[in-house]
């Protein structure tokens, strides 16, 4: 156990974590690096150049003639995937904190660092990309010293691209990160920190052993669910899975026990023996909290069951996805899914399409609100159509977030304007070093869900970094905005929004739908309504045939008669005709700006 080191790599998005991980794997001769980002095995990760999933891999390193086992977990850097980071941190004793030499400390760096400090991890600061012409390692060193209060000599300089300084990083991992503590003779306690679905072998759970030993063929049970299994195969994770006869305290590995049902494996659960179980589960694991909710519906209603199966398999691979069944008048049966943010929602949609061939329609994303009635009881509402009768509502509370934005001083003005437009309140601003400033805002989560991150990036030319955490609920004046087509409400397009924004949002939605809904043979009235009050209207004119073309001359009453006849036909058509809202109209309403 003294020769094992478990560590993860944490950083802001795009600071070169995965490239540095490649160099560590190459240096320890674990694999031949044939292409960039070997651990990012999803096509989506390679295309976008981001890490979506944490990846665990074991390396062997010779240090002063002795062999050490290093278990590395490479983590995502985007704010939407911070849950993956929290799980990886729970399975480690130390962390490499990577900071880009050209960009310095950014918001997600600080957020992930605090998460690691809360778990008492040993932090090794590494400045990456020092080979870049625009690198400023001395300034970045000052920022790191101010952030974590370490000595200048503790900060390592490396380059993931050229391989410079990689040996020093590996030496520091062995010297500074403590070995796992635990008792290999005690009853088995292993923390499940991830799981994947394999269509041939069932569900594979990844775990870290806190106490005890697990052998192939052992009878094991999952502490929280109480389900019992036989360990058909246990082993360690290299580039592929490598079977072993036994794993003991401090080791990170996988277990295959033929589990077929997704609900039986809960990430954060504890594995123990059936014969000599442990007395309590491993604590310190946080539950995932969905931030953004949207309805996901199959385009073909017959695919409903397939969609459920696909979501269950995806949930194994991505424990932060939550879903429950719901139905809509316009779209039929589907699921209400909870996501960590908009990027997460986009990735889930993309993965449903690629991995499971599921074509889905996604409704307008929204957040959860607390609705209090006149009797003082409250309920959580994720969907505008789930709102009770307006007469019975006393008040509605919406979730607020504490946002941290780090940026260049030259962009303070536009960023302040953006946050204040989104009903934000400035809490404080601090100058970090040189011309960089850290701004703290309180913002309603519902305002930042759709386009805040994109706008922030564009007004700061990509320099602002953004991180947030939920900060409770506050009372708010909200209105339910309904969209009506020929007097029929389209529930999939209804939205809960602040009273001040409701009229402008309604007007913009009507204009957008007018562009996107194809013309029919009858007039279509698109209306936005708050309660019974219509606040905006657009009309799509009908496609008409010139019925008077054959009247060349003669009395005007003949023309009138033909036009009246046509008018009656149109009226009858309008009564029986229904309007189909195309998929691109739903998506366009999301990206209204």
Coordinates of C-alpha atoms in Angstrom, one line a residue:
X1 CA 0.0 0.0 0.0
X2 CA 3.0 2.4 0.6
X3 CA 3.8 2.2 -3.1
X4 CA 0.3 3.3 -4.3
X5 CA -0.5 6.9 -5.3
X6 CA -4.1 7.9 -6.3
X7 CA -4.3 11.4 -7.9
X8 CA -6.5 13.4 -10.3
X9 CA -5.8 16.3 -12.6
X10 CA -7.9 19.4 -12.2
X11 CA -8.0 22.6 -14.2
X12 CA -10.1 25.1 -16.1
X13 CA -11.3 24.0 -19.5
X14 CA -8.6 24.1 -22.2
X15 CA -5.6 24.4 -19.9
X16 CA -4.0 21.2 -21.3
X17 CA -5.0 18.5 -18.8
X18 CA -5.5 15.7 -21.3
X19 CA -2.3 16.5 -23.2
X20 CA -0.3 16.4 -20.0
X21 CA -2.0 13.1 -19.0
X22 CA -0.8 11.7 -22.4
X23 CA 2.8 12.7 -21.6
X24 CA 2.6 11.0 -18.1
X25 CA 1.3 7.8 -19.8
X26 CA 4.1 8.0 -22.4
X27 CA 6.8 8.7 -19.8
X28 CA 5.8 5.7 -17.7
X29 CA 5.6 3.5 -20.8
X30 CA 2.0 2.7 -20.1
X31 CA 1.0 3.2 -23.7
X32 CA 2.3 4.4 -27.0
X33 CA 0.7 7.8 -27.6
X34 CA -0.4 7.6 -31.3
X35 CA -2.7 10.6 -31.4
X36 CA -3.7 13.4 -29.0
X37 CA -5.8 12.9 -25.9
X38 CA -5.6 9.2 -25.6
X39 CA -7.9 9.1 -22.6
X40 CA -10.7 11.0 -24.4
X41 CA -12.2 8.0 -26.1
X42 CA -15.6 9.4 -27.2
X43 CA -15.8 10.8 -30.7
X44 CA -17.6 13.8 -29.3
X45 CA -14.7 14.6 -26.9
X46 CA -12.2 14.4 -29.8
X47 CA -14.3 16.6 -32.1
X48 CA -14.9 19.3 -29.5
X49 CA -11.5 19.0 -27.8
X50 CA -13.1 18.8 -24.4
X51 CA -13.2 16.1 -21.7
X52 CA -16.8 15.1 -20.9
X53 CA -16.1 12.0 -18.8
X54 CA -13.5 11.3 -16.1
X55 CA -11.0 8.6 -17.1
X56 CA -9.1 6.4 -14.7
X57 CA -5.8 4.6 -15.7
X58 CA -3.0 2.9 -13.9
X59 CA 0.7 3.6 -14.5
X60 CA 3.9 2.0 -13.1
X61 CA 6.8 4.3 -12.3
X62 CA 10.4 3.5 -11.2
X63 CA 11.5 5.9 -8.5
X64 CA 15.0 5.4 -7.0
X65 CA 14.9 1.8 -8.2
X66 CA 11.5 1.0 -6.6
X67 CA 8.3 0.4 -8.5
X68 CA 5.3 2.6 -7.6
X69 CA 1.8 2.3 -8.9
X70 CA 0.1 5.6 -9.9
X71 CA -3.6 5.7 -10.4
X72 CA -4.5 8.8 -12.5
X73 CA -7.9 10.2 -13.1
X74 CA -8.2 12.8 -15.8
X75 CA -11.2 15.1 -15.2
X76 CA -13.3 17.5 -17.3
X77 CA -12.8 21.3 -16.9
X78 CA -16.1 22.7 -18.0
X79 CA -18.4 24.1 -15.3
X80 CA -21.3 21.8 -16.4
X81 CA -19.2 18.7 -15.6
X82 CA -18.0 19.7 -12.1
X83 CA -20.0 16.7 -10.8
X84 CA -17.6 14.3 -12.6
X85 CA -14.7 16.2 -10.9
X86 CA -16.3 15.8 -7.4
X87 CA -16.6 12.0 -7.9
X88 CA -12.9 11.7 -9.0
X89 CA -11.8 13.8 -6.0
X90 CA -13.6 11.4 -3.7
X91 CA -11.4 8.6 -5.0
X92 CA -8.0 10.3 -4.6
X93 CA -5.5 11.5 -2.0
X94 CA -3.9 14.2 -4.1
X95 CA -4.4 16.4 -7.1
X96 CA -2.3 18.1 -9.8
X97 CA -3.6 21.6 -10.2
X98 CA -2.8 22.6 -13.8
X99 CA -2.7 26.3 -14.8
X100 CA -2.1 27.5 -18.3
X101 CA 1.0 29.8 -18.5
X102 CA -0.7 31.9 -21.1
X103 CA -4.0 32.5 -19.4
X104 CA -3.4 32.3 -15.6
X105 CA -5.8 31.3 -12.9
X106 CA -9.4 31.2 -14.1
X107 CA -12.8 30.6 -12.4
X108 CA -13.1 26.9 -12.7
X109 CA -9.5 26.5 -11.5
X110 CA -10.5 28.1 -8.2
X111 CA -13.8 26.2 -8.0
X112 CA -12.1 22.8 -8.5
X113 CA -9.3 23.7 -6.1
X114 CA -11.7 24.5 -3.3
X115 CA -13.5 21.2 -3.9
X116 CA -10.1 19.4 -3.6
X117 CA -9.2 21.3 -0.4
X118 CA -12.5 20.4 1.2
X119 CA -11.6 16.7 0.7
X120 CA -8.1 17.3 2.3
X121 CA -6.2 16.5 -0.9
X122 CA -2.5 17.3 -1.3
X123 CA -2.3 19.9 -4.1
X124 CA 0.7 20.0 -6.5
X125 CA 0.5 23.2 -8.6
X126 CA 1.8 22.8 -12.2
X127 CA 2.2 25.6 -14.7
X128 CA 1.5 24.1 -18.2
X129 CA 2.3 25.3 -21.7
X130 CA 5.5 27.1 -20.8
X131 CA 6.8 26.5 -24.3
X132 CA 4.3 28.9 -25.8
X133 CA 5.6 32.3 -27.0
X134 CA 2.9 34.2 -25.0
X135 CA 3.6 32.3 -21.7
X136 CA 4.1 34.4 -18.6
X137 CA 5.2 31.9 -16.0
X138 CA 6.4 34.4 -13.4
X139 CA 3.0 36.3 -13.3
X140 CA 1.1 33.0 -13.1
X141 CA 3.4 31.9 -10.3
X142 CA 2.4 35.0 -8.3
X143 CA -1.3 34.2 -8.9
X144 CA -0.9 30.6 -7.7
X145 CA 1.0 31.7 -4.6
X146 CA -1.7 34.2 -3.8
X147 CA -4.4 31.6 -4.3
X148 CA -3.0 28.6 -2.3
X149 CA -0.2 30.2 -0.2
X150 CA 2.5 27.7 -1.3
X151 CA 6.2 28.4 -1.7
X152 CA 7.6 29.4 -5.0
X153 CA 9.8 26.2 -5.1
X154 CA 6.7 24.0 -4.8
X155 CA 5.3 25.1 -8.2
X156 CA 6.4 22.9 -11.1
X157 CA 6.8 24.1 -14.7
X158 CA 5.9 21.7 -17.5
X159 CA 4.8 21.5 -21.1
X160 CA 2.3 18.8 -22.2
X161 CA 3.3 19.4 -25.8
X162 CA 7.1 19.0 -25.6
X163 CA 7.3 16.8 -22.5
X164 CA 9.5 19.3 -20.6
X165 CA 9.2 18.9 -16.8
X166 CA 7.2 15.7 -16.9
X167 CA 9.7 13.7 -14.8
X168 CA 9.6 16.3 -12.1
X169 CA 5.8 16.0 -12.0
X170 CA 6.0 12.2 -11.6
X171 CA 8.6 12.6 -8.9
X172 CA 6.4 15.1 -7.0
X173 CA 3.5 12.7 -7.2
X174 CA 5.5 10.0 -5.5
X175 CA 7.2 12.4 -2.9
X176 CA 4.3 14.7 -2.0
X177 CA 1.0 12.8 -2.3
X178 CA 0.4 10.5 0.7
X179 CA -0.2 6.8 0.2
X180 CA -3.8 5.5 0.8
X181 CA -4.6 4.8 4.4
X182 CA -6.7 1.8 5.4
X183 CA -6.7 -1.6 6.9
X184 CA -6.5 -4.5 4.5
X185 CA -7.6 -7.0 7.2
X186 CA -10.8 -5.0 8.0
X187 CA -14.2 -5.8 6.4
X188 CA -14.4 -4.7 2.7
X189 CA -15.4 -1.1 2.0
X190 CA -15.0 0.1 -1.6
X191 CA -16.4 3.3 -3.0
X192 CA -18.1 3.2 -6.5
X193 CA -17.0 6.4 -8.2
X194 CA -18.1 5.6 -11.8
X195 CA -19.9 2.9 -13.9
X196 CA -20.2 2.1 -17.6
X197 CA -22.5 -0.1 -19.6
X198 CA -21.2 -2.9 -21.8
X199 CA -23.7 -4.6 -24.0
X200 CA -22.0 -8.0 -23.6
X201 CA -20.9 -8.0 -19.9
X202 CA -23.6 -5.8 -18.3
X203 CA -22.7 -3.0 -16.0
X204 CA -19.1 -2.5 -15.0
X205 CA -18.6 -0.5 -11.8
X206 CA -15.3 1.3 -11.0
X207 CA -14.3 1.5 -7.4
X208 CA -11.6 2.5 -4.9
X209 CA -10.9 0.2 -1.9
X210 CA -10.9 2.1 1.4
X211 CA -10.5 -1.0 3.6
X212 CA -10.3 -4.8 3.1
X213 CA -9.5 -7.0 0.1
X214 CA -11.7 -8.2 -2.8
X215 CA -11.0 -11.5 -4.7
X216 CA -12.4 -13.0 -7.8
X217 CA -15.5 -15.1 -7.0
X218 CA -16.3 -13.3 -3.7
X219 CA -20.0 -12.8 -2.8
X220 CA -20.4 -9.0 -2.5
X221 CA -23.3 -6.7 -1.8
X222 CA -24.0 -3.0 -2.5
X223 CA -24.5 -1.3 0.8
X224 CA -27.3 1.2 0.0
X225 CA -29.3 -0.9 -2.5
X226 CA -28.8 -4.2 -0.5
X227 CA -28.4 -6.2 -3.8
X228 CA -26.0 -9.2 -3.7
X229 CA -23.8 -10.4 -6.5
X230 CA -20.8 -12.6 -7.3
X231 CA -17.6 -10.9 -8.4
X232 CA -17.2 -12.7 -11.7
X233 CA -14.1 -10.6 -12.5
X234 CA -12.1 -7.9 -10.8
X235 CA -9.1 -6.1 -12.2
X236 CA -7.3 -2.8 -12.8
X237 CA -7.8 -0.2 -15.4
X238 CA -5.0 0.3 -17.9
X239 CA -5.9 1.4 -21.5
X240 CA -8.0 -1.8 -21.4
X241 CA -9.3 -3.7 -18.4
X242 CA -6.7 -6.1 -16.9
X243 CA -8.1 -8.9 -14.8
X244 CA -6.5 -9.7 -11.4
X245 CA -7.1 -12.4 -8.8
X246 CA -7.4 -9.9 -6.0
X247 CA -7.3 -6.2 -5.2
X248 CA -6.6 -4.8 -1.8
X249 CA -6.8 -1.5 0.2
X250 CA -5.9 1.7 -1.7
X251 CA -6.2 0.2 -5.1
X252 CA -8.5 1.4 -7.9
X253 CA -10.2 -1.2 -10.1
X254 CA -13.3 -2.5 -11.7
X255 CA -15.9 -5.2 -10.9
X256 CA -18.0 -7.2 -13.4
X257 CA -20.9 -9.1 -11.8
X258 CA -23.4 -9.5 -14.6
X259 CA -25.7 -6.6 -13.4
X260 CA -28.2 -5.9 -16.1
X261 CA -30.5 -3.3 -14.4
X262 CA -29.2 0.3 -14.4
X263 CA -31.0 1.2 -11.2
X264 CA -29.0 -1.3 -9.1
X265 CA -25.8 0.6 -9.4
X266 CA -25.7 3.9 -7.6
X267 CA -22.5 5.9 -8.0
X268 CA -21.3 6.8 -4.5
X269 CA -22.5 3.4 -3.1
X270 CA -20.2 1.1 -1.0
X271 CA -19.3 -2.4 -2.0
X272 CA -18.9 -4.9 0.9
X273 CA -18.8 -8.7 1.5
X274 CA -22.0 -10.6 2.1
X275 CA -20.4 -12.8 4.9
X276 CA -18.6 -10.0 6.8
X277 CA -20.2 -6.8 5.9
X278 CA -19.0 -3.3 7.0
X279 CA -21.1 -1.5 9.5
X280 CA -21.5 1.8 7.6
X281 CA -21.2 3.2 4.1
X282 CA -18.4 5.5 3.0
X283 CA -19.5 9.1 3.5
X284 CA -18.5 12.4 2.0
X285 CA -20.2 11.8 -1.4
X286 CA -22.5 14.5 -2.7
X287 CA -25.8 13.9 -4.5
X288 CA -26.1 15.4 -7.9
X289 CA -28.4 18.5 -8.2
X290 CA -29.9 19.1 -11.7
X291 CA -29.8 22.8 -12.7
X292 CA -31.7 22.8 -16.0
X293 CA -34.8 20.9 -16.9
X294 CA -36.2 20.2 -20.4
X295 CA -38.6 17.7 -21.9
X296 CA -37.1 15.1 -24.3
X297 CA -39.7 13.5 -26.6
X298 CA -39.2 10.9 -29.4
X299 CA -40.0 12.2 -32.9
X300 CA -41.8 8.9 -33.5
X301 CA -44.2 8.1 -30.6
X302 CA -43.5 4.3 -31.1
X303 CA -39.9 4.9 -29.9
X304 CA -41.0 5.8 -26.3
X305 CA -39.7 2.5 -24.8
X306 CA -36.5 2.7 -26.8
X307 CA -35.9 6.2 -25.5
X308 CA -36.4 5.0 -21.9
X309 CA -33.9 2.2 -22.4
X310 CA -31.4 4.6 -24.0
X311 CA -31.7 7.1 -21.2
X312 CA -31.1 4.4 -18.6
X313 CA -28.0 3.2 -20.3
X314 CA -26.7 6.7 -20.7
X315 CA -27.4 7.4 -17.0
X316 CA -25.0 4.6 -16.1
X317 CA -22.3 6.4 -18.0
X318 CA -23.3 9.8 -16.8
X319 CA -24.7 9.7 -13.3
X320 CA -25.6 13.4 -13.3
X321 CA -28.5 12.9 -15.8
X322 CA -31.9 12.5 -14.2
X323 CA -35.2 11.8 -15.9
X324 CA -38.9 11.0 -15.2
X325 CA -41.9 10.4 -17.5
X326 CA -44.2 13.2 -18.6
X327 CA -46.7 13.8 -21.3
X328 CA -47.5 16.8 -23.4
X329 CA -50.6 17.5 -25.6
X330 CA -48.5 18.7 -28.5
X331 CA -45.7 16.1 -28.3
X332 CA -47.2 13.0 -26.8
X333 CA -45.2 10.9 -24.3
X334 CA -41.7 11.7 -23.3
X335 CA -39.4 12.4 -20.3
X336 CA -38.6 15.4 -18.2
X337 CA -34.8 15.4 -17.9
X338 CA -32.5 17.2 -15.5
X339 CA -29.2 18.5 -16.7
X340 CA -26.3 20.3 -15.1
X341 CA -26.3 23.0 -17.7
X342 CA -26.8 23.8 -21.4
X343 CA -23.6 22.2 -22.6
X344 CA -24.5 19.0 -20.7
X345 CA -28.0 19.1 -22.4
X346 CA -26.4 19.5 -25.8
X347 CA -24.0 16.6 -25.2
X348 CA -26.8 14.3 -24.0
X349 CA -28.8 15.0 -27.1
X350 CA -25.8 14.4 -29.3
X351 CA -25.0 11.1 -27.5
X352 CA -28.6 9.9 -27.8
X353 CA -28.3 10.4 -31.5
X354 CA -24.9 8.9 -32.0
X355 CA -24.8 6.0 -29.6
X356 CA -28.5 5.0 -29.6
X357 CA -29.8 6.4 -33.0
X358 CA -32.6 8.2 -31.1
X359 CA -34.1 11.3 -32.9
X360 CA -35.6 13.5 -30.2
X361 CA -37.3 16.8 -29.8
X362 CA -36.2 18.9 -26.8
X363 CA -38.4 21.6 -25.3
X364 CA -37.4 25.0 -24.0
X365 CA -35.1 24.5 -21.0
X366 CA -36.1 25.9 -17.7
X367 CA -35.2 25.7 -14.0
X368 CA -37.1 24.4 -11.0
X369 CA -39.3 26.9 -9.0
X370 CA -40.8 26.7 -5.6
X371 CA -44.5 27.5 -5.7
X372 CA -46.2 28.5 -2.4
X373 CA -50.0 28.3 -2.1
X374 CA -52.3 30.3 0.1
X375 CA -52.2 27.6 2.8
X376 CA -48.5 27.9 3.2
X377 CA -47.5 24.5 1.6
X378 CA -44.9 24.5 -1.2
X379 CA -44.2 22.3 -4.2
X380 CA -41.3 22.2 -6.7
X381 CA -42.3 22.9 -10.3
X382 CA -40.0 22.0 -13.2
X383 CA -42.4 22.6 -16.0
X384 CA -44.6 25.6 -16.7
X385 CA -47.6 23.3 -17.4
X386 CA -47.3 21.9 -13.9
X387 CA -48.1 25.3 -12.4
X388 CA -51.2 25.3 -10.2
X389 CA -54.2 27.7 -10.7
X390 CA -53.0 31.3 -10.5
X391 CA -55.7 32.1 -7.9
X392 CA -54.4 29.6 -5.4
X393 CA -50.7 30.8 -5.7
X394 CA -49.4 33.0 -2.9
X395 CA -45.9 33.6 -4.2
X396 CA -43.2 31.9 -6.3
X397 CA -39.6 31.6 -5.4
X398 CA -36.8 31.1 -8.0
X399 CA -33.3 29.7 -7.5
X400 CA -30.4 32.2 -7.3
X401 CA -26.7 31.5 -7.9
X402 CA -23.5 33.0 -6.7
X403 CA -21.5 33.6 -9.8
X404 CA -17.7 34.3 -9.9
X405 CA -16.4 35.9 -13.1
X406 CA -12.6 36.4 -13.6
X407 CA -11.7 38.8 -16.4
X408 CA -9.4 41.5 -17.8
X409 CA -10.1 44.9 -16.4
X410 CA -10.9 46.3 -19.9
X411 CA -14.1 44.2 -20.1
X412 CA -15.6 45.2 -16.7
X413 CA -18.1 47.6 -18.2
X414 CA -19.8 45.3 -20.7
X415 CA -19.8 42.4 -18.2
X416 CA -21.5 44.5 -15.5
X417 CA -24.1 45.6 -18.0
X418 CA -24.8 42.0 -19.1
X419 CA -25.2 40.9 -15.4
X420 CA -27.4 43.8 -14.5
X421 CA -29.6 43.2 -17.6
X422 CA -30.0 39.7 -16.3
X423 CA -31.4 41.1 -12.9
X424 CA -28.1 40.5 -11.2
X425 CA -26.8 42.2 -8.0
X426 CA -23.1 43.0 -7.6
X427 CA -21.7 41.6 -4.4
X428 CA -18.0 42.6 -4.6
X429 CA -15.1 42.9 -7.0
X430 CA -11.4 42.2 -6.2
X431 CA -8.3 42.8 -8.2
X432 CA -6.3 39.6 -8.3
X433 CA -3.0 40.6 -9.9
X434 CA -2.0 43.1 -12.5
X435 CA -5.0 43.9 -14.7
X436 CA -7.2 40.9 -13.7
X437 CA -10.4 41.3 -11.6
X438 CA -12.7 38.8 -9.9
X439 CA -16.4 39.9 -9.8
X440 CA -19.0 38.3 -7.6
X441 CA -22.7 38.5 -8.6
X442 CA -26.0 37.1 -7.4
X443 CA -28.0 36.1 -10.4
X444 CA -31.3 34.3 -11.0
X445 CA -30.5 30.8 -12.5
X446 CA -33.4 31.1 -15.0
X447 CA -31.7 34.1 -16.6
X448 CA -28.4 32.5 -17.2
X449 CA -29.7 29.1 -18.5
X450 CA -30.1 29.9 -22.1
X451 CA -27.4 32.2 -23.6
X452 CA -25.5 33.9 -20.7
X453 CA -22.3 31.9 -21.1
X454 CA -22.1 32.5 -24.9
X455 CA -22.7 36.2 -24.5
X456 CA -20.1 36.5 -21.7
X457 CA -17.5 34.8 -23.9
X458 CA -18.3 37.1 -26.9
X459 CA -18.2 40.4 -25.1
X460 CA -15.0 39.5 -23.3
X461 CA -13.4 38.1 -26.5
X462 CA -13.1 34.7 -24.7
X463 CA -11.2 36.1 -21.8
X464 CA -13.8 35.9 -19.0
X465 CA -14.2 32.7 -17.1
X466 CA -17.3 31.8 -15.2
X467 CA -18.2 29.6 -12.3
X468 CA -21.3 29.3 -10.1
X469 CA -22.9 27.5 -7.2
X470 CA -26.6 27.5 -6.1
X471 CA -27.3 30.0 -3.3
X472 CA -30.9 29.2 -2.3
X473 CA -34.3 30.5 -3.4
X474 CA -35.8 34.0 -3.4
X475 CA -39.3 35.3 -3.9
X476 CA -39.8 36.7 -7.4
X477 CA -42.5 38.2 -9.6
X478 CA -42.9 35.5 -12.3
X479 CA -45.5 35.1 -15.0
X480 CA -46.5 32.1 -17.1
X481 CA -46.3 33.0 -20.8
X482 CA -48.4 30.8 -23.1
X483 CA -48.1 30.6 -26.9
X484 CA -51.4 30.0 -28.7
X485 CA -51.8 28.8 -32.3
X486 CA -55.3 29.6 -33.5
X487 CA -56.5 29.8 -29.9
X488 CA -54.9 26.4 -29.0
X489 CA -52.2 26.5 -26.3
X490 CA -48.9 24.8 -27.3
X491 CA -47.7 23.5 -23.9
X492 CA -44.2 22.7 -25.2
X493 CA -43.6 26.4 -25.9
X494 CA -44.9 27.8 -22.7
X495 CA -42.3 29.4 -20.4
X496 CA -42.1 30.8 -16.9
X497 CA -40.4 34.2 -17.0
X498 CA -40.0 37.4 -15.0
X499 CA -42.9 39.9 -15.3
X500 CA -40.6 42.6 -16.7
X501 CA -39.4 40.4 -19.5
X502 CA -42.7 38.6 -20.4
X503 CA -44.1 41.0 -23.0
X504 CA -40.8 41.4 -25.0
X505 CA -40.2 37.6 -24.8
X506 CA -43.7 36.9 -26.0
X507 CA -43.3 39.4 -28.9
X508 CA -40.0 37.9 -30.0
X509 CA -41.3 34.3 -29.8
X510 CA -44.3 35.3 -32.0
X511 CA -42.1 36.9 -34.6
X512 CA -39.7 33.9 -34.6
X513 CA -42.6 31.4 -35.0
X514 CA -44.0 33.5 -37.9
X515 CA -40.8 33.0 -39.8
X516 CA -40.6 29.3 -39.1
X517 CA -44.1 27.8 -39.3
X518 CA -44.9 26.9 -42.9
X519 CA -48.0 28.6 -44.5
X520 CA -51.2 26.6 -44.5
X521 CA -54.4 27.0 -46.6
X522 CA -55.9 29.0 -43.8
X523 CA -54.8 32.0 -41.6
X524 CA -52.8 31.1 -38.5
X525 CA -52.9 33.4 -35.5
X526 CA -49.9 33.2 -33.3
X527 CA -50.5 34.8 -29.9
X528 CA -48.6 35.2 -26.7
X529 CA -50.8 35.3 -23.6
X530 CA -50.2 36.0 -19.9
X531 CA -53.2 34.4 -18.2
X532 CA -56.2 35.7 -20.2
X533 CA -54.4 38.8 -21.5
X534 CA -53.0 38.6 -25.1
X535 CA -49.7 40.6 -25.1
X536 CA -48.5 39.9 -28.7
X537 CA -49.9 38.6 -32.0
X538 CA -48.6 37.8 -35.4
X539 CA -50.7 36.3 -38.3
X540 CA -49.4 33.9 -41.0
X541 CA -51.4 34.6 -44.1
X542 CA -53.0 31.7 -45.9
X543 CA -51.8 30.3 -49.3
X544 CA -54.5 31.5 -51.7
X545 CA -55.6 30.4 -55.2
X546 CA -56.7 33.3 -57.5
X547 CA -60.3 32.1 -57.9
X548 CA -61.2 35.3 -59.9
X549 CA -58.7 34.5 -62.7
X550 CA -61.4 33.0 -65.0
X551 CA -63.6 36.2 -64.7
X552 CA -62.4 38.4 -67.5
X553 CA -64.9 41.2 -67.4
X554 CA -68.6 40.9 -66.5
X555 CA -70.2 42.1 -63.3
X556 CA -68.3 42.6 -60.0
X557 CA -70.9 40.6 -58.2
X558 CA -69.6 37.4 -59.9
X559 CA -66.1 38.1 -58.5
X560 CA -67.6 38.8 -55.0
X561 CA -69.6 35.5 -55.1
X562 CA -66.5 33.4 -55.9
X563 CA -64.5 35.2 -53.1
X564 CA -67.2 34.6 -50.6
X565 CA -67.3 30.9 -51.5
X566 CA -63.6 30.7 -51.0
X567 CA -63.8 32.5 -47.7
X568 CA -66.4 29.9 -46.4
X569 CA -64.0 27.1 -47.4
X570 CA -61.1 28.7 -45.6
X571 CA -63.2 29.1 -42.5
X572 CA -64.3 25.4 -42.5
X573 CA -60.6 24.4 -43.1
X574 CA -59.5 26.5 -40.1
X575 CA -62.0 24.6 -37.9
X576 CA -60.6 21.2 -38.7
X577 CA -57.0 22.0 -39.6
X578 CA -54.3 21.7 -37.0
X579 CA -50.9 23.4 -37.1
X580 CA -47.7 21.4 -36.9
X581 CA -44.8 23.2 -35.2
X582 CA -41.6 22.0 -36.9
X583 CA -38.6 20.8 -34.8
X584 CA -36.5 23.7 -35.9
X585 CA -39.1 26.2 -34.5
X586 CA -38.6 24.6 -31.0
X587 CA -34.8 24.9 -31.3
X588 CA -35.0 28.5 -32.7
X589 CA -37.0 29.6 -29.7
X590 CA -34.2 28.4 -27.5
X591 CA -31.7 30.5 -29.3
X592 CA -33.8 33.6 -29.6
X593 CA -30.9 36.0 -29.3

